[in-house]
Amino acid sequence: MADTEPGHMSAEEFRAHGHTLIDWIADLLHDVEQRPIQAPVEPGEVRAKIPPTIPEHGEPFEALLTDLDDIVMPGITTWQHPGWFAYFPTGAAPPSVLAELVSAALGSQGMLWSTGPAVTEVETAMMDWLVDLLGLPSTWRMDTGPGGGVLQMSASDSTHTALVVARHLATRDGGSTDDVVAYVSSQAHSSIEKGAAVAGYRHLRLIDVDDTFAMRPSALADAIADDVAEGLVPTFVCSAVGTTATTAVDPVRAIGELARTHGLWHHVDAAYAGAAMVCPEFRHHQDGLDLVDSYTFNPHKWLLVNFDCSAFFVADRRPLLDTLSILPPYLRNAATESGLVVDYRDWHVPLGRRFRALKLWWVLRSYGRTGLQIHIRRHVAWAHELEERVRAHDRLALVAPTPFALVCFRHVDGDAATRQVAAAINARGDMLVTPSEIDGAAFVRVSVGATPTERRHVEALWRVIDAAA
Amino acid sequence: MADTEPGHMSAEEFRAHGHTLIDWIADLLHDVEQRPIQAPVEPGEVRAKIPPTIPEHGEPFEALLTDLDDIVMPGITTWQHPGWFAYFPTGAAPPSVLAELVSAALGSQGMLWSTGPAVTEVETAMMDWLVDLLGLPSTWRMDTGPGGGVLQMSASDSTHTALVVARHLATRDGGSTDDVVAYVSSQAHSSIEKGAAVAGYRHLRLIDVDDTFAMRPSALADAIADDVAEGLVPTFVCSAVGTTATTAVDPVRAIGELARTHGLWHHVDAAYAGAAMVCPEFRHHQDGLDLVDSYTFNPHKWLLVNFDCSAFFVADRRPLLDTLSILPPYLRNAATESGLVVDYRDWHVPLGRRFRALKLWWVLRSYGRTGLQIHIRRHVAWAHELEERVRAHDRLALVAPTPFALVCFRHVDGDAATRQVAAAINARGDMLVTPSEIDGAAFVRVSVGATPTERRHVEALWRVIDAAA
């Protein structure tokens, strides 16, 4: 019956259409540099080409492919363009894309160990690999320590989870949720502010930064003291290792010591910069991880894995499981009751989960430790070359250090001139930067790290900057 | 440089490996019925085959494929087996799998309209299609009404979001988070209890049900009155349209009237049964949607789309956006400031988002309205055939009605005999049901709805049940 059901695609039809799409993607990989980097559409233009309701009868697959070219592609902003220097990169290395295909085809659910043993155990193995690969504390390995890791969708989800666990610990003995306080630097990512609001924190303190845009521990200490004096409950502090605006690095150890002294949950947001930790020479930026309760890092940014793939680690998994474990009858099973398995459903808000660890495994094995280090070091080297050129240019000025591969600069003539430089770059269609501002002043934000970017693309960018400046 | 980077897969290598994997998947689709339905591995068996750390150097893709067969596949529980009658189905129709491939390859981020116009506008169009397809209030369409829809990862995420918006509304004028109360039936999914805990609700009332396991509105009214008398703040109520245990249907209209009277946010969880609403004859089960504030339905369950794809609708988008909007400088852009576009980042906890709407579009178009109706009606018809056989059997008894395609029964000799029937089915390796319990008594839960299931599989299941009973 299934093979004659309207709309049903047989295995042989899948084979034919699948081969067509693999060729379509391979051609895209070849030609991606020729695509416009920003989608050349106006608001509503894509939508206007889609009928208002579902068709009455199924359509042949060829119609979907036609519309992929005619409707979808003009509306795609080309994040995988080698001239992508905007935001942070989002990974899409080919082994990752192929793993996502396999994961979708398997359609296996990893909510419990028993519903997907390989989904669970490959994930646990990969999280342990990351502990070693990034130089995290070995007690965060599931196979040896009290800690452990899990994949979540995004750093926003990971950070929100950490905020919830911290709130749970601070209120479980009767304290009021109204009194919990979270602390982040004034440069922290909006996900912390949003996550705190979502988790019910009414008090969020944005802590002052120094001239490298790193949190000032003395300002944090003062804020904690003020809140204690007010009768509030300091609960959560986030150290950023690589802020979004400028990749500034907060002093993890000093913040960790304050957190320990005052009983706060200490979370590290290394969403972007965690990837750099595959190279030992960057790990001094995360010194103090022995004083950290949770850590988030996105392989889907600069470590070549396609979105979504955010790694979340806890130094001790018990508070996390205490906060999130609920076991209804229909999820009971012998494996769970044996205590021998991990049920990742208890590690985050969602219940269902797909096989995301496969793409992490395939990327890590395709590159190996050495290949990943070369990948990171090239981007950092090219960013430093760009930084040196900016430093040497008499019309440009750096606005922040470049600890990783993000270069932030402005035009010495001020905001209008700075915005003109960004506009000149972005008007070309073959490269994209993010115009931003900090402390009320405009700057140009250049993130080197897209999967297909080569040195020549960074050099081409410099020629445009130089000409526009 | 990129082509010579260690680990980098060229476009031509992608083409070759992609074709290999498409054939691998097509063969799997052919042979899926021969696979063991439960993964025949012990805890730790998969993990033991994976080295403790990343390899020093990159490995050839062929090694990944070998391990896919040798390490991964023995640990895969075959949710896509035609004998899958456990839990609820999880979709993986071939057009959906191919769309996931394309989405991964594009690697485009839909956090803002400007970062992925097609990612955003196809999603908006699909959510509007669902409004029409499921018979939801037309004011929930983005193109005409104050409401709107968004894709989230899972119903747990959607429900959590609704709980957060409700809490925000209840406390924004100074009310204490400690006082907010959520109400669900005693049969509601664990995601509501978990979501309420995550969202900081200290009070969750499990409301009594009638003999069809539907919430009793009078019990809800009593609970609300008790809480008001205690000085608490009734905030959120969830109506289940299709509970997880037995697909019981709460009286949406009666609950909605109580919610309006007492100022509660009224959320509908139709995670599974929403799919049935493509057929008008099931829509009486959701009568009262004009009294609903939010609604969640998972196309990734019974509507053929692969996980993750959970649809979340709000009757009015303003409270949602008021709760979740945060706009830092690096996300500012002309399109957002114009007010002409949707920025889906403000519709859920995560910031980043991949192009999930493509798979929904491809599935809906491949089947059309008529094809989807046939898909649903077949499963319901086969479930009703099974239900009738159970009803006519002198050793078996139904434990709940079958409004959709879930059949719940027990053995008349009690729990041990009931569990033996489930065990006899599950020991075979070619079919799987969920042994569960309700009101302290064991029952067997048979969910008809896996994408490849045909009538003959349901008939084979009945023969095993009959023999075991």
PDB file of C-alpha atoms in Angstrom, chain A residues 1-2 5-9 11-12 14-15 18-19 21-23 25-27 30 41-47 51-59 61 64 67 72-73 75 77 79-80 87 90 94 97-98 101-102 104-109 112-118 121 124-125 128-129 132 141 143 153-154 156-157 160 164 167 171 175-178 189-190 193-194 197-198 200 202 244 306-307 324 326 328 330 332 341 345 348-355 361-362 364-370 374-375 378 437 454, chain B residues 1-2 5-9 11-12 14-15 18-19 21-23 25-27 30 41-47 51-59 61 64 67 72-73 75 77 79-80 87 90 94 97-98 101-102 104-109 112-118 121 124-125 128-129 132 141 143 153-154 156-157 160 164 167 171 175-178 189-190 193-194 197-198 200 202 244 306-307 324 326 328 330 332 341 345 348-355 361-362 364-370 374-375 378 437 454:
ATOM      1  CA  MET A   1       0.000   0.000   0.000  1.00  0.00           C
ATOM      2  CA  ALA A   2       2.708   2.462   0.972  1.00  0.00           C
ATOM      3  CA  GLU A   5      -0.002   6.040  -1.525  1.00  0.00           C
ATOM      4  CA  PRO A   6      -0.372   9.451  -3.184  1.00  0.00           C
ATOM      5  CA  GLY A   7       2.771  11.449  -2.583  1.00  0.00           C
ATOM      6  CA  HIS A   8       4.832   8.531  -1.393  1.00  0.00           C
ATOM      7  CA  MET A   9       8.338   8.445  -2.870  1.00  0.00           C
ATOM      8  CA  ALA A  11      13.216   3.879  -2.640  1.00  0.00           C
ATOM      9  CA  GLU A  12      14.063   4.011  -6.350  1.00  0.00           C
ATOM     10  CA  PHE A  14      14.533   8.558  -3.708  1.00  0.00           C
ATOM     11  CA  ARG A  15      17.667   7.190  -5.340  1.00  0.00           C
ATOM     12  CA  GLY A  18      18.873  12.039  -4.328  1.00  0.00           C
ATOM     13  CA  HIS A  19      21.508  11.734  -7.030  1.00  0.00           C
ATOM     14  CA  LEU A  21      20.341  16.803  -5.518  1.00  0.00           C
ATOM     15  CA  ILE A  22      23.869  15.613  -4.731  1.00  0.00           C
ATOM     16  CA  ASP A  23      24.915  16.906  -8.152  1.00  0.00           C
ATOM     17  CA  ILE A  25      24.912  20.636  -4.252  1.00  0.00           C
ATOM     18  CA  ALA A  26      28.284  19.681  -5.746  1.00  0.00           C
ATOM     19  CA  ASP A  27      27.702  22.276  -8.471  1.00  0.00           C
ATOM     20  CA  HIS A  30      31.923  24.665  -7.182  1.00  0.00           C
ATOM     21  CA  VAL A  41      15.255  40.232  -2.825  1.00  0.00           C
ATOM     22  CA  GLU A  42      12.919  42.731  -1.247  1.00  0.00           C
ATOM     23  CA  PRO A  43      10.722  41.902   1.751  1.00  0.00           C
ATOM     24  CA  GLY A  44       7.785  39.809   0.594  1.00  0.00           C
ATOM     25  CA  GLU A  45       9.305  38.857  -2.749  1.00  0.00           C
ATOM     26  CA  VAL A  46       9.827  35.168  -1.926  1.00  0.00           C
ATOM     27  CA  ARG A  47       6.480  34.864  -0.229  1.00  0.00           C
ATOM     28  CA  PRO A  51       0.534  30.102  -3.318  1.00  0.00           C
ATOM     29  CA  PRO A  52      -1.559  31.007  -0.271  1.00  0.00           C
ATOM     30  CA  THR A  53      -2.601  27.399   0.424  1.00  0.00           C
ATOM     31  CA  ILE A  54      -1.399  23.838  -0.060  1.00  0.00           C
ATOM     32  CA  PRO A  55      -2.113  22.313  -3.483  1.00  0.00           C
ATOM     33  CA  GLU A  56      -5.072  19.974  -3.593  1.00  0.00           C
ATOM     34  CA  HIS A  57      -3.023  17.154  -5.115  1.00  0.00           C
ATOM     35  CA  GLY A  58       0.588  16.131  -4.808  1.00  0.00           C
ATOM     36  CA  GLU A  59       3.129  17.593  -7.189  1.00  0.00           C
ATOM     37  CA  PHE A  61       9.453  16.233  -7.318  1.00  0.00           C
ATOM     38  CA  LEU A  64      10.066  21.263  -6.115  1.00  0.00           C
ATOM     39  CA  ASP A  67      11.125  26.190  -7.308  1.00  0.00           C
ATOM     40  CA  VAL A  72      14.387  29.699  -2.839  1.00  0.00           C
ATOM     41  CA  MET A  73      17.858  30.444  -4.157  1.00  0.00           C
ATOM     42  CA  GLY A  75      16.269  34.484  -1.296  1.00  0.00           C
ATOM     43  CA  THR A  77      21.940  34.829   1.911  1.00  0.00           C
ATOM     44  CA  TRP A  79      26.673  32.229   4.489  1.00  0.00           C
ATOM     45  CA  GLN A  80      28.930  29.650   2.803  1.00  0.00           C
ATOM     46  CA  TYR A  87      28.575  37.933  12.131  1.00  0.00           C
ATOM     47  CA  THR A  90      28.349  29.048  10.442  1.00  0.00           C
ATOM     48  CA  PRO A  94      30.835  18.596   3.332  1.00  0.00           C
ATOM     49  CA  VAL A  97      26.299  17.895   5.390  1.00  0.00           C
ATOM     50  CA  LEU A  98      26.479  14.205   4.481  1.00  0.00           C
ATOM     51  CA  LEU A 101      21.589  13.489   5.412  1.00  0.00           C
ATOM     52  CA  VAL A 102      22.199  10.122   7.061  1.00  0.00           C
ATOM     53  CA  ALA A 104      17.584  12.510   8.649  1.00  0.00           C
ATOM     54  CA  ALA A 105      17.221   9.233   6.752  1.00  0.00           C
ATOM     55  CA  LEU A 106      17.666   7.131   9.889  1.00  0.00           C
ATOM     56  CA  GLY A 107      14.983   9.186  11.622  1.00  0.00           C
ATOM     57  CA  SER A 108      16.025   7.743  14.965  1.00  0.00           C
ATOM     58  CA  GLN A 109      15.074   9.484  18.211  1.00  0.00           C
ATOM     59  CA  LEU A 112      16.327   7.812  25.724  1.00  0.00           C
ATOM     60  CA  TRP A 113      19.290   5.491  25.420  1.00  0.00           C
ATOM     61  CA  SER A 114      16.883   2.691  24.509  1.00  0.00           C
ATOM     62  CA  THR A 115      15.293   4.643  21.643  1.00  0.00           C
ATOM     63  CA  GLY A 116      18.686   5.184  20.024  1.00  0.00           C
ATOM     64  CA  PRO A 117      21.705   3.566  21.676  1.00  0.00           C
ATOM     65  CA  ALA A 118      24.104   4.756  18.960  1.00  0.00           C
ATOM     66  CA  GLU A 121      26.690   6.725  22.822  1.00  0.00           C
ATOM     67  CA  THR A 124      28.761  10.814  24.742  1.00  0.00           C
ATOM     68  CA  ALA A 125      31.954   9.739  22.985  1.00  0.00           C
ATOM     69  CA  ASP A 128      34.416  13.316  25.721  1.00  0.00           C
ATOM     70  CA  TRP A 129      36.551  13.858  22.607  1.00  0.00           C
ATOM     71  CA  ASP A 132      40.330  16.373  25.368  1.00  0.00           C
ATOM     72  CA  ARG A 141      34.414  13.554  30.696  1.00  0.00           C
ATOM     73  CA  ASP A 143      33.629   8.176  31.206  1.00  0.00           C
ATOM     74  CA  MET A 153      20.624  23.444  19.457  1.00  0.00           C
ATOM     75  CA  SER A 154      22.336  26.731  20.180  1.00  0.00           C
ATOM     76  CA  SER A 156      21.183  30.395  23.691  1.00  0.00           C
ATOM     77  CA  ASP A 157      19.666  27.076  24.700  1.00  0.00           C
ATOM     78  CA  HIS A 160      19.317  29.234  29.253  1.00  0.00           C
ATOM     79  CA  VAL A 164      17.617  27.479  34.972  1.00  0.00           C
ATOM     80  CA  ARG A 167      17.889  29.397  39.648  1.00  0.00           C
ATOM     81  CA  THR A 171      15.469  28.684  45.233  1.00  0.00           C
ATOM     82  CA  GLY A 175      14.129  31.363  48.316  1.00  0.00           C
ATOM     83  CA  SER A 176      12.067  33.598  46.039  1.00  0.00           C
ATOM     84  CA  THR A 177      12.597  33.528  42.284  1.00  0.00           C
ATOM     85  CA  ASP A 178      11.982  37.257  42.413  1.00  0.00           C
ATOM     86  CA  HIS A 189      25.786  38.308  24.054  1.00  0.00           C
ATOM     87  CA  SER A 190      22.096  39.148  24.002  1.00  0.00           C
ATOM     88  CA  GLU A 193      19.926  38.793  28.731  1.00  0.00           C
ATOM     89  CA  LYS A 194      17.238  36.897  26.866  1.00  0.00           C
ATOM     90  CA  ALA A 197      14.460  36.918  31.190  1.00  0.00           C
ATOM     91  CA  VAL A 198      13.110  33.596  29.916  1.00  0.00           C
ATOM     92  CA  GLY A 200      12.502  34.336  35.232  1.00  0.00           C
ATOM     93  CA  ARG A 202      14.139  39.878  37.336  1.00  0.00           C
ATOM     94  CA  THR A 244      30.198  38.693  20.055  1.00  0.00           C
ATOM     95  CA  ASN A 306      26.611  22.617  10.236  1.00  0.00           C
ATOM     96  CA  PHE A 307      23.981  24.202  12.452  1.00  0.00           C
ATOM     97  CA  LEU A 324      15.398  18.515  34.566  1.00  0.00           C
ATOM     98  CA  ILE A 326      10.935  13.767  34.916  1.00  0.00           C
ATOM     99  CA  PRO A 328       6.451   9.360  33.079  1.00  0.00           C
ATOM    100  CA  TYR A 330       5.488   5.677  28.869  1.00  0.00           C
ATOM    101  CA  ARG A 332      10.118   3.843  31.578  1.00  0.00           C
ATOM    102  CA  VAL A 341      22.892   4.425  30.454  1.00  0.00           C
ATOM    103  CA  ARG A 345      16.240  13.854  27.533  1.00  0.00           C
ATOM    104  CA  HIS A 348      17.844  19.977  28.222  1.00  0.00           C
ATOM    105  CA  VAL A 349      14.352  21.363  27.693  1.00  0.00           C
ATOM    106  CA  PRO A 350      13.271  19.315  24.643  1.00  0.00           C
ATOM    107  CA  LEU A 351      12.409  15.633  24.838  1.00  0.00           C
ATOM    108  CA  GLY A 352      12.935  14.547  21.235  1.00  0.00           C
ATOM    109  CA  ARG A 353      16.406  14.821  19.754  1.00  0.00           C
ATOM    110  CA  ARG A 354      17.921  13.845  16.459  1.00  0.00           C
ATOM    111  CA  PHE A 355      21.299  12.229  15.773  1.00  0.00           C
ATOM    112  CA  TRP A 361      32.074  12.665  14.608  1.00  0.00           C
ATOM    113  CA  TRP A 362      32.458  12.823  10.824  1.00  0.00           C
ATOM    114  CA  LEU A 364      36.383  15.548  13.737  1.00  0.00           C
ATOM    115  CA  ARG A 365      37.580  12.359  12.046  1.00  0.00           C
ATOM    116  CA  SER A 366      37.830  13.911   8.588  1.00  0.00           C
ATOM    117  CA  TYR A 367      40.151  16.612   9.844  1.00  0.00           C
ATOM    118  CA  GLY A 368      41.819  15.023  12.853  1.00  0.00           C
ATOM    119  CA  ARG A 369      43.407  17.098  15.580  1.00  0.00           C
ATOM    120  CA  THR A 370      46.143  18.360  13.275  1.00  0.00           C
ATOM    121  CA  ILE A 374      45.696  24.086  10.794  1.00  0.00           C
ATOM    122  CA  HIS A 375      42.142  25.276  10.016  1.00  0.00           C
ATOM    123  CA  ARG A 378      45.185  29.838   9.165  1.00  0.00           C
ATOM    124  CA  GLU A 437      28.812  49.999  17.135  1.00  0.00           C
ATOM    125  CA  GLU A 454      41.052  31.319   1.578  1.00  0.00           C
TER     126      GLU A 454
ATOM    127  CA  MET B   1      44.273  26.828   0.001  1.00  0.00           C
ATOM    128  CA  ALA B   2      40.912  25.408   1.006  1.00  0.00           C
ATOM    129  CA  GLU B   5      43.585  21.973   3.663  1.00  0.00           C
ATOM    130  CA  PRO B   6      43.896  18.686   5.561  1.00  0.00           C
ATOM    131  CA  GLY B   7      40.471  17.165   5.923  1.00  0.00           C
ATOM    132  CA  HIS B   8      38.806  19.417   3.385  1.00  0.00           C
ATOM    133  CA  MET B   9      36.457  17.570   1.033  1.00  0.00           C
ATOM    134  CA  ALA B  11      33.164  19.509  -4.477  1.00  0.00           C
ATOM    135  CA  GLU B  12      34.062  16.466  -6.569  1.00  0.00           C
ATOM    136  CA  PHE B  14      31.454  15.476  -2.082  1.00  0.00           C
ATOM    137  CA  ARG B  15      29.780  14.414  -5.303  1.00  0.00           C
ATOM    138  CA  GLY B  18      27.183  11.866  -1.724  1.00  0.00           C
ATOM    139  CA  HIS B  19      26.202   9.439  -4.475  1.00  0.00           C
ATOM    140  CA  LEU B  21      25.381   7.665   0.584  1.00  0.00           C
ATOM    141  CA  ILE B  22      22.252   8.201  -1.502  1.00  0.00           C
ATOM    142  CA  ASP B  23      22.589   4.599  -2.696  1.00  0.00           C
ATOM    143  CA  ILE B  25      20.011   5.185   2.017  1.00  0.00           C
ATOM    144  CA  ALA B  26      17.969   3.903  -0.946  1.00  0.00           C
ATOM    145  CA  ASP B  27      19.125   0.388  -0.095  1.00  0.00           C
ATOM    146  CA  HIS B  30      14.359  -1.093   0.418  1.00  0.00           C
ATOM    147  CA  VAL B  41      23.277  -3.832  21.683  1.00  0.00           C
ATOM    148  CA  GLU B  42      24.018  -3.699  25.376  1.00  0.00           C
ATOM    149  CA  PRO B  43      24.762  -0.448  27.212  1.00  0.00           C
ATOM    150  CA  GLY B  44      28.302   0.671  26.393  1.00  0.00           C
ATOM    151  CA  GLU B  45      28.703  -1.581  23.364  1.00  0.00           C
ATOM    152  CA  VAL B  46      28.714   1.229  20.780  1.00  0.00           C
ATOM    153  CA  ARG B  47      30.914   3.448  22.883  1.00  0.00           C
ATOM    154  CA  PRO B  51      38.509   5.441  20.499  1.00  0.00           C
ATOM    155  CA  PRO B  52      38.757   7.623  23.625  1.00  0.00           C
ATOM    156  CA  THR B  53      40.164  10.630  21.740  1.00  0.00           C
ATOM    157  CA  ILE B  54      40.136  12.233  18.291  1.00  0.00           C
ATOM    158  CA  PRO B  55      42.651  10.799  15.795  1.00  0.00           C
ATOM    159  CA  GLU B  56      45.781  12.848  15.331  1.00  0.00           C
ATOM    160  CA  HIS B  57      45.325  13.016  11.554  1.00  0.00           C
ATOM    161  CA  GLY B  58      42.295  13.087   9.303  1.00  0.00           C
ATOM    162  CA  GLU B  59      40.831   9.821   8.092  1.00  0.00           C
ATOM    163  CA  PHE B  61      35.733   9.126   4.163  1.00  0.00           C
ATOM    164  CA  LEU B  64      33.516   6.750   8.237  1.00  0.00           C
ATOM    165  CA  ASP B  67      32.038   2.552  10.866  1.00  0.00           C
ATOM    166  CA  VAL B  72      26.416   2.950  14.201  1.00  0.00           C
ATOM    167  CA  MET B  73      23.848   0.706  12.551  1.00  0.00           C
ATOM    168  CA  GLY B  75      23.011   0.687  17.692  1.00  0.00           C
ATOM    169  CA  THR B  77      16.594   1.576  16.952  1.00  0.00           C
ATOM    170  CA  TRP B  79      11.935   4.073  14.154  1.00  0.00           C
ATOM    171  CA  GLN B  80      11.331   3.906  10.384  1.00  0.00           C
ATOM    172  CA  TYR B  87       5.589   5.764  21.301  1.00  0.00           C
ATOM    173  CA  THR B  90       8.531  10.123  13.945  1.00  0.00           C
ATOM    174  CA  PRO B  94      11.947  10.793   1.541  1.00  0.00           C
ATOM    175  CA  VAL B  97      15.094  13.789   4.062  1.00  0.00           C
ATOM    176  CA  LEU B  98      16.179  15.377   0.783  1.00  0.00           C
ATOM    177  CA  LEU B 101      20.146  17.621   2.894  1.00  0.00           C
ATOM    178  CA  VAL B 102      19.639  20.824   0.920  1.00  0.00           C
ATOM    179  CA  ALA B 104      22.360  21.554   5.554  1.00  0.00           C
ATOM    180  CA  ALA B 105      24.270  22.276   2.347  1.00  0.00           C
ATOM    181  CA  LEU B 106      22.962  25.843   2.101  1.00  0.00           C
ATOM    182  CA  GLY B 107      24.023  26.445   5.705  1.00  0.00           C
ATOM    183  CA  SER B 108      21.937  29.605   5.793  1.00  0.00           C
ATOM    184  CA  GLN B 109      20.910  31.162   9.117  1.00  0.00           C
ATOM    185  CA  LEU B 112      16.826  37.533  10.993  1.00  0.00           C
ATOM    186  CA  TRP B 113      14.932  38.087   7.775  1.00  0.00           C
ATOM    187  CA  SER B 114      18.052  39.689   6.314  1.00  0.00           C
ATOM    188  CA  THR B 115      20.275  36.707   7.079  1.00  0.00           C
ATOM    189  CA  GLY B 116      17.951  34.386   5.167  1.00  0.00           C
ATOM    190  CA  PRO B 117      14.952  35.949   3.407  1.00  0.00           C
ATOM    191  CA  ALA B 118      13.837  32.641   1.897  1.00  0.00           C
ATOM    192  CA  GLU B 121       9.423  33.706   4.089  1.00  0.00           C
ATOM    193  CA  THR B 124       5.852  32.105   7.148  1.00  0.00           C
ATOM    194  CA  ALA B 125       4.114  30.754   4.063  1.00  0.00           C
ATOM    195  CA  ASP B 128      -0.051  29.987   6.956  1.00  0.00           C
ATOM    196  CA  TRP B 129      -0.604  26.849   4.881  1.00  0.00           C
ATOM    197  CA  ASP B 132      -5.686  26.486   6.419  1.00  0.00           C
ATOM    198  CA  ARG B 141      -2.321  33.554   9.579  1.00  0.00           C
ATOM    199  CA  ASP B 143      -0.667  37.494   6.172  1.00  0.00           C
ATOM    200  CA  MET B 153      12.429  22.101  17.652  1.00  0.00           C
ATOM    201  CA  SER B 154       9.886  20.198  19.694  1.00  0.00           C
ATOM    202  CA  SER B 156       8.484  20.772  24.670  1.00  0.00           C
ATOM    203  CA  ASP B 157      10.089  23.948  23.372  1.00  0.00           C
ATOM    204  CA  HIS B 160       7.854  26.061  27.378  1.00  0.00           C
ATOM    205  CA  VAL B 164       7.146  31.819  29.648  1.00  0.00           C
ATOM    206  CA  ARG B 167       4.368  34.027  33.241  1.00  0.00           C
ATOM    207  CA  THR B 171       4.118  39.179  36.549  1.00  0.00           C
ATOM    208  CA  GLY B 175       3.295  40.109  40.666  1.00  0.00           C
ATOM    209  CA  SER B 176       5.586  37.472  42.137  1.00  0.00           C
ATOM    210  CA  THR B 177       6.827  34.601  40.005  1.00  0.00           C
ATOM    211  CA  ASP B 178       6.475  32.495  43.131  1.00  0.00           C
ATOM    212  CA  HIS B 189       2.550  15.052  28.667  1.00  0.00           C
ATOM    213  CA  SER B 190       5.581  15.307  30.929  1.00  0.00           C
ATOM    214  CA  GLU B 193       5.406  19.549  33.986  1.00  0.00           C
ATOM    215  CA  LYS B 194       9.000  19.951  32.869  1.00  0.00           C
ATOM    216  CA  ALA B 197       9.453  23.788  36.242  1.00  0.00           C
ATOM    217  CA  VAL B 198      11.939  25.217  33.745  1.00  0.00           C
ATOM    218  CA  GLY B 200       9.912  28.864  37.177  1.00  0.00           C
ATOM    219  CA  ARG B 202       6.290  26.580  41.618  1.00  0.00           C
ATOM    220  CA  THR B 244       0.448  10.836  25.033  1.00  0.00           C
ATOM    221  CA  ASN B 306      11.579  14.387   9.810  1.00  0.00           C
ATOM    222  CA  PHE B 307      12.494  15.654  13.274  1.00  0.00           C
ATOM    223  CA  LEU B 324      11.260  37.625  23.754  1.00  0.00           C
ATOM    224  CA  ILE B 326      16.010  41.874  22.399  1.00  0.00           C
ATOM    225  CA  PRO B 328      21.695  44.295  20.213  1.00  0.00           C
ATOM    226  CA  TYR B 330      25.256  43.673  15.829  1.00  0.00           C
ATOM    227  CA  ARG B 332      20.449  45.802  13.693  1.00  0.00           C
ATOM    228  CA  VAL B 341       9.799  41.703   7.830  1.00  0.00           C
ATOM    229  CA  ARG B 345      14.740  35.112  16.445  1.00  0.00           C
ATOM    230  CA  HIS B 348      11.690  31.448  20.630  1.00  0.00           C
ATOM    231  CA  VAL B 349      14.612  30.961  22.967  1.00  0.00           C
ATOM    232  CA  PRO B 350      17.385  30.227  20.438  1.00  0.00           C
ATOM    233  CA  LEU B 351      18.868  32.875  18.173  1.00  0.00           C
ATOM    234  CA  GLY B 352      20.270  30.764  15.340  1.00  0.00           C
ATOM    235  CA  ARG B 353      17.883  28.692  13.254  1.00  0.00           C
ATOM    236  CA  ARG B 354      18.266  26.506  10.225  1.00  0.00           C
ATOM    237  CA  PHE B 355      16.027  26.226   7.163  1.00  0.00           C
ATOM    238  CA  TRP B 361       7.131  22.635   2.077  1.00  0.00           C
ATOM    239  CA  TRP B 362       8.465  19.633   0.185  1.00  0.00           C
ATOM    240  CA  LEU B 364       3.151  19.224   1.868  1.00  0.00           C
ATOM    241  CA  ARG B 365       3.605  19.684  -1.876  1.00  0.00           C
ATOM    242  CA  SER B 366       4.602  16.069  -2.534  1.00  0.00           C
ATOM    243  CA  TYR B 367       1.399  14.796  -0.951  1.00  0.00           C
ATOM    244  CA  GLY B 368      -1.038  17.654  -1.416  1.00  0.00           C
ATOM    245  CA  ARG B 369      -4.090  18.046   0.755  1.00  0.00           C
ATOM    246  CA  THR B 370      -5.708  14.921  -0.652  1.00  0.00           C
ATOM    247  CA  ILE B 374      -5.474   9.581   2.605  1.00  0.00           C
ATOM    248  CA  HIS B 375      -2.331   9.071   4.699  1.00  0.00           C
ATOM    249  CA  ARG B 378      -5.599   4.889   6.307  1.00  0.00           C
ATOM    250  CA  GLU B 437       0.390   1.897  32.634  1.00  0.00           C
ATOM    251  CA  GLU B 454       1.042  -0.783   5.577  1.00  0.00           C
TER     252      GLU B 454
END
